[in-house]
Coordinates of C-alpha atoms and ligand atoms in Angstrom, one line a residue:
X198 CA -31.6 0.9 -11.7
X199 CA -30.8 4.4 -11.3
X200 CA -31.2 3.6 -7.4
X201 CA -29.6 0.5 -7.3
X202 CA -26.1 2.3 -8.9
X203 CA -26.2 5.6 -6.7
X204 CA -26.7 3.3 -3.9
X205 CA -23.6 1.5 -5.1
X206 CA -22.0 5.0 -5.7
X207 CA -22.6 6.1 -1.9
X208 CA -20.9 2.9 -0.5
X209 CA -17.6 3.1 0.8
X210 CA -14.6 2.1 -0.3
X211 CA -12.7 -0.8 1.6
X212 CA -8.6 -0.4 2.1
X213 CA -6.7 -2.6 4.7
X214 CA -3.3 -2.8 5.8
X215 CA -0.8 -5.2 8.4
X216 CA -1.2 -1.8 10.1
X217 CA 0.1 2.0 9.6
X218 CA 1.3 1.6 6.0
X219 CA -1.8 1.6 4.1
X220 CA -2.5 5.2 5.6
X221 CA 0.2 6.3 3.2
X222 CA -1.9 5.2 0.4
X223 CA -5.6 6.2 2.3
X224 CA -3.8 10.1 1.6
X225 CA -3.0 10.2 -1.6
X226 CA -6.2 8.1 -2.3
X227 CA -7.8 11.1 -0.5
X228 CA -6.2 13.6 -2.5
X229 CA -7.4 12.0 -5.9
X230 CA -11.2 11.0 -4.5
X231 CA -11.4 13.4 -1.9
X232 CA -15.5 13.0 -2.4
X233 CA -15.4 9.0 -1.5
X234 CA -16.2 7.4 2.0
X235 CA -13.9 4.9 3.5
X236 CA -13.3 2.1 5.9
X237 CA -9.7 1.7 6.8
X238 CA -8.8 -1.3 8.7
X239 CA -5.4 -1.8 10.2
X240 CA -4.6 -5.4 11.8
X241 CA -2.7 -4.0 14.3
X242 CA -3.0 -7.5 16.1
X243 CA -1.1 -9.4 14.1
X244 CA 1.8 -7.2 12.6
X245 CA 4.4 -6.9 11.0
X246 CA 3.3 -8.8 8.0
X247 CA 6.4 -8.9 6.3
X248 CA 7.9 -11.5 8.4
X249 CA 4.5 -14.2 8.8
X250 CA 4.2 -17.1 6.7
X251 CA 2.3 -17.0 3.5
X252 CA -0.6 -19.3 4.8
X253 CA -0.8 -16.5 8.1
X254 CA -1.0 -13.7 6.0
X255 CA -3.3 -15.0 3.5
X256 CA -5.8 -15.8 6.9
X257 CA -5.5 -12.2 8.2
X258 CA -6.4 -10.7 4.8
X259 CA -9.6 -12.9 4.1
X260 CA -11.0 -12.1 8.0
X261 CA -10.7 -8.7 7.1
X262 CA -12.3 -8.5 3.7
X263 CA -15.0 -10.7 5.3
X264 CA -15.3 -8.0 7.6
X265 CA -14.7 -5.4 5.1
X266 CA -17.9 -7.4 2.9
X267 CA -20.0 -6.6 5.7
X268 CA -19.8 -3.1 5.2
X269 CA -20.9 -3.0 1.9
X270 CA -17.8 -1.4 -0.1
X271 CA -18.0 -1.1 -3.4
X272 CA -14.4 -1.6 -3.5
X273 CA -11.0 -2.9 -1.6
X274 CA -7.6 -1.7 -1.9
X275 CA -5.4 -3.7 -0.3
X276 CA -3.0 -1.2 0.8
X277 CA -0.2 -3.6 2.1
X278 CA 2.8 -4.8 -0.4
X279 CA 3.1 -8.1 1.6
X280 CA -0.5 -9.4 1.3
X281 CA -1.3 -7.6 -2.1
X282 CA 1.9 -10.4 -2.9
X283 CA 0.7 -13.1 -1.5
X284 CA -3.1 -13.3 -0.8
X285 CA -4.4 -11.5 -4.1
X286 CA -5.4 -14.5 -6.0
X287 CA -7.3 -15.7 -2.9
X288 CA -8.9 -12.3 -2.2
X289 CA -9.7 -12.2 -5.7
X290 CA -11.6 -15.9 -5.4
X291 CA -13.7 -14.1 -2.6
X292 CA -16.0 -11.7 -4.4
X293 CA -16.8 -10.5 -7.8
X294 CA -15.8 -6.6 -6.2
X295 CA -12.8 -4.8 -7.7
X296 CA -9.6 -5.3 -5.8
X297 CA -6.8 -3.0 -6.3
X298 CA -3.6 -4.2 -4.8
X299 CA 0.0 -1.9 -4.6
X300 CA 2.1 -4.0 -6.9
X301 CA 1.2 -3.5 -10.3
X302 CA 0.5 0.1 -10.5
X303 CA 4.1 1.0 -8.9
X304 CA 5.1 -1.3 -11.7
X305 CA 4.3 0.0 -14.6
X306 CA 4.8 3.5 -13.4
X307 CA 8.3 1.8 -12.7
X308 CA 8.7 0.3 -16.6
X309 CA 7.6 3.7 -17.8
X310 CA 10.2 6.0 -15.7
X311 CA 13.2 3.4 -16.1
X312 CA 15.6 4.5 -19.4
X313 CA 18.4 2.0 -18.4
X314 CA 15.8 -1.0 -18.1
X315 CA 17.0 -1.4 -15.0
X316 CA 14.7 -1.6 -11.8
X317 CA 15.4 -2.0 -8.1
X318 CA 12.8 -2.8 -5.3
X319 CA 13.0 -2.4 -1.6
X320 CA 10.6 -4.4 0.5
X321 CA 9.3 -6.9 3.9
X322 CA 10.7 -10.3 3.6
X323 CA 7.5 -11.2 2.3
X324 CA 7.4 -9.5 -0.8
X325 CA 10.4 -9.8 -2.0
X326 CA 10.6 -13.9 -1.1
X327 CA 7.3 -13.8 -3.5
X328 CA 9.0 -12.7 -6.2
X329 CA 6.6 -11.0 -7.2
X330 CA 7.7 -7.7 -9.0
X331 CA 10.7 -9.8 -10.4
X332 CA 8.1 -11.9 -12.4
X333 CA 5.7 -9.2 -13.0
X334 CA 8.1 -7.1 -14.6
X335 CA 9.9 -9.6 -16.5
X336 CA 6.9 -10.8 -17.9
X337 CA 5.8 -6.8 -19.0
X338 CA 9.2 -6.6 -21.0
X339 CA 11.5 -9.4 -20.4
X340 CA 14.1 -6.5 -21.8
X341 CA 13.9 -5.5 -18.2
X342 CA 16.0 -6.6 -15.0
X343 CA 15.6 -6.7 -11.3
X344 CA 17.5 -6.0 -8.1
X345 CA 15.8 -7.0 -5.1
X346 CA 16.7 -6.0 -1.3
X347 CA 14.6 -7.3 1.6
X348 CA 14.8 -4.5 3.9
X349 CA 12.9 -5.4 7.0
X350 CA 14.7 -2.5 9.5
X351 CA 13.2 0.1 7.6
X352 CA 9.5 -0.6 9.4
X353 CA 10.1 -0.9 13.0
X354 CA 12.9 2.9 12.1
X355 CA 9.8 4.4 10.9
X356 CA 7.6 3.6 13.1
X357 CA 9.9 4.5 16.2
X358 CA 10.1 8.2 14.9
X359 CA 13.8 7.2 14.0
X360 CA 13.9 8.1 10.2
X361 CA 15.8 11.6 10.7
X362 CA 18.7 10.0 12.7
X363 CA 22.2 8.9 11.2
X364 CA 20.9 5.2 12.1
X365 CA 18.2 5.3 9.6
X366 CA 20.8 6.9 7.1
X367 CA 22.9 4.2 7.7
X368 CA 20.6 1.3 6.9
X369 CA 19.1 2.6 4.2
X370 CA 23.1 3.0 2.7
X371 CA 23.5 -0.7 3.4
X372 CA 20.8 -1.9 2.1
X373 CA 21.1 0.0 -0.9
X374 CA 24.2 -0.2 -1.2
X375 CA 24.2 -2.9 -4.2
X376 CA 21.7 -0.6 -6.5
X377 CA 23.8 2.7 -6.3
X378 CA 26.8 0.5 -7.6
X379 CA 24.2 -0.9 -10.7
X380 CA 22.9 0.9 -13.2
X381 CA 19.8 1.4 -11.9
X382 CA 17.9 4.4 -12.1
X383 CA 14.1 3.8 -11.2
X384 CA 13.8 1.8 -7.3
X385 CA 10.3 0.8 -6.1
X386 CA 9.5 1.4 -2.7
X387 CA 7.7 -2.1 -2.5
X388 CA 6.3 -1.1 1.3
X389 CA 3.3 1.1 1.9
X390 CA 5.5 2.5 5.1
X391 CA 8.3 3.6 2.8
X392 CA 7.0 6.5 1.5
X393 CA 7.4 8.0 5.2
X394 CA 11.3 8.1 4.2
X395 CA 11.6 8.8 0.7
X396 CA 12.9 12.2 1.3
X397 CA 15.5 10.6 3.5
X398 CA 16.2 8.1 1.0
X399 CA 16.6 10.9 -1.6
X400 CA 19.8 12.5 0.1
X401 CA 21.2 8.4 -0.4
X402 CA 20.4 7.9 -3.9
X403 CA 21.9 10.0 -7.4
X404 CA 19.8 13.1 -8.3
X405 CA 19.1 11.0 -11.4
X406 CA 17.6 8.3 -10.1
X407 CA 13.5 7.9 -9.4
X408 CA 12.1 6.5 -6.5
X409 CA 8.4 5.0 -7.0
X410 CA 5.5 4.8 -4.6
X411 CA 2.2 2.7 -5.3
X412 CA -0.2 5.3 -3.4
X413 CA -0.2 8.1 -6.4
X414 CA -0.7 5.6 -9.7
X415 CA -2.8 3.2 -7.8
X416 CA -5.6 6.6 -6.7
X417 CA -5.1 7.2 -10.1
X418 CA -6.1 3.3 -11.5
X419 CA -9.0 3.4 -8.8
X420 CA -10.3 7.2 -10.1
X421 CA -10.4 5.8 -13.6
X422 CA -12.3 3.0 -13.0
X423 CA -14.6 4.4 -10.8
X424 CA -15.1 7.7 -14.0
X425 CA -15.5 4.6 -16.3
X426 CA -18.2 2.4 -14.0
X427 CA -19.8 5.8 -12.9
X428 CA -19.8 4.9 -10.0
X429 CA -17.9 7.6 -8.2
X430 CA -19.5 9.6 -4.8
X431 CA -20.2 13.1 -5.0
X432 CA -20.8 13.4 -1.0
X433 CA -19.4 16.7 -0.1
X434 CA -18.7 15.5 3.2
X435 CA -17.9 11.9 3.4
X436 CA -16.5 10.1 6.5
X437 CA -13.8 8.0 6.7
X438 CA -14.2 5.0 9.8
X439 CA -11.1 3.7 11.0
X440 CA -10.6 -0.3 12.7
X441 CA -8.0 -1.7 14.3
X442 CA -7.8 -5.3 15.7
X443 CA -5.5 -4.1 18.8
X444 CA -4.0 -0.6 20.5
X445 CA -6.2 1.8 19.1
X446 CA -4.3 4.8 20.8
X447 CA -0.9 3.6 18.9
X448 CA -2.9 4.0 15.9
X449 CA -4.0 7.3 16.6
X450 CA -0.5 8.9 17.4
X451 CA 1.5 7.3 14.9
X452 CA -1.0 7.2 12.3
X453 CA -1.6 11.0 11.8
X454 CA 2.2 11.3 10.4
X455 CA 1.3 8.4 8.1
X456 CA -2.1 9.7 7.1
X457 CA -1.0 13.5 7.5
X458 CA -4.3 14.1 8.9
X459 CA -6.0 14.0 12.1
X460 CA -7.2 10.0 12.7
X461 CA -10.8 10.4 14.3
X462 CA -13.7 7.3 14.4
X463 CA -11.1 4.4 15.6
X464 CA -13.1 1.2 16.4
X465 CA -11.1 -1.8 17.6
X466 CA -12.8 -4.9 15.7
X467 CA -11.0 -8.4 16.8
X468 CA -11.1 -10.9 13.9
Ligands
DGL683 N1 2.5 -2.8 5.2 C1 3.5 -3.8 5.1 C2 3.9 -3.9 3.6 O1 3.6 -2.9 2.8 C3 4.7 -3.4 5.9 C4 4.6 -3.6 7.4 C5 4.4 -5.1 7.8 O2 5.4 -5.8 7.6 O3 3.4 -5.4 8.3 O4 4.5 -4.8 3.2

């Protein structure tokens, strides 16, 4: 038995993304479980995510935790807003493993922050069509209302290194535009690339109002379950493998910025 559960303790962890994004939440998942090993997989082939149909998105994500299966993780975070919205309950159907998706811990960490009980989230097409955080949070405390924006310029900005320029200002005034004129004072960054430009998106917005990423709480919802299942890794050098399903050498530049790290150990694994 005592086998058997460090063998399960040494496995990695699974975490897969559209692409980039999910590095954002690989560092801070690195920050709070810096002793884990993990398998990123990024599915460079066949983003952006946020503007696929449902069906197409929920195909991508079971290939790769098939894939991610193979490799024995004791866990997968599915580091991408637009599939954690659409594909959990099908990921979920695939295996008895934990999955940890970006939604609910950015909500809750959301519903505690807000004092005027009014929320705002910015996200792909495919989130917010969804509807997901709408519903979530309604059904948390139907005290509670949403304003949604679907802000699909903000990923291709990012990832053209464009998020210091007045254009990037710009479209991130117009698209939250409707929320500075509410009384909203909590807005979710419901995209796992959004985190790249919340800085930026801090000179836009009221000193008063908080801006919420799913990376931080969600490390945070993974450590404790881990504590409680003791089945954390105490490798003092683990290794984290990176996959991409096309243009490995993309990955590598942008990614860095995204992951704030070095990306070594890129495989390119078509689905
Ligand atoms: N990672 C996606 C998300 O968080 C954004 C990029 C994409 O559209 O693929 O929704």
């Amino acid at each position: 038995m005592k086998n058997q559960l460090s063998k399960i303790n040494n496995s990695p962890i699974g975490i897969f993304d559209s692409g980039l994004g999910g590095l954002t939440v690989l560092h801070e998942l690195k920050k709070i479980l810096p002793n884990e090993e993990y398998i990123y997989f990024g599915d460079t082939a066949h983003l952006p995510y946020g503007s696929k149909s449902n069906q197409n998105i929920i195909e991508y994500s079971k290939k790769i935790v098939q894939f991610l299966l193979s490799k024995n993780v004791k866990a997968i975070i599915i580091a991408c807003n637009s599939a954690s919205s659409v594909a959990i309950d099908v990921i979920r159907s695939m295996t008895n493993l934990p999955i940890f998706e970006v939604v609910t811990p950015a909500i809750l960490n959301a519903i505690k922050k807000t004092q005027t009980n009014h929320i705002g989230i910015i996200g792909t097409h495919t989130t917010i069509n969804s509807q997901i955080y709408k519903n979530k949070i309604e059904n948390i405390n139907a005290e509670i209302t949403t304003m949604q924006t679907a802000s699909p310029l903000l990923v291709p900005i990012i990832e053209e290194g464009l998020e210091n320029t007045t254009i990037a200002h710009a479209v991130v005034k117009l698209y939250l535009n409707p929320m500075l004129q509410s009384n909203i004072d909590t807005i979710i960054l419901g995209c796992t690339h959004y985190p790249i430009i919340s800085n930026m998106i801090k000179t836009v917005i009221s000193d008063k109002m908080k801006l919420i990423s799913s990376g931080q709480p969600l490390a945070k919802t993974l450590a404790t379950y881990l504590e409680k299942n003791e089945c954390l890794n105490k490798n003092s050098n683990p290794s984290t493998c990176f996959y991409v399903s096309d243009s490995p050498e993309k990955f590598k530049k942008l990614g860095s910025k995204f992951l704030n790290d070095e990306i070594l150990n890129i495989q390119v694994c078509e689905l």
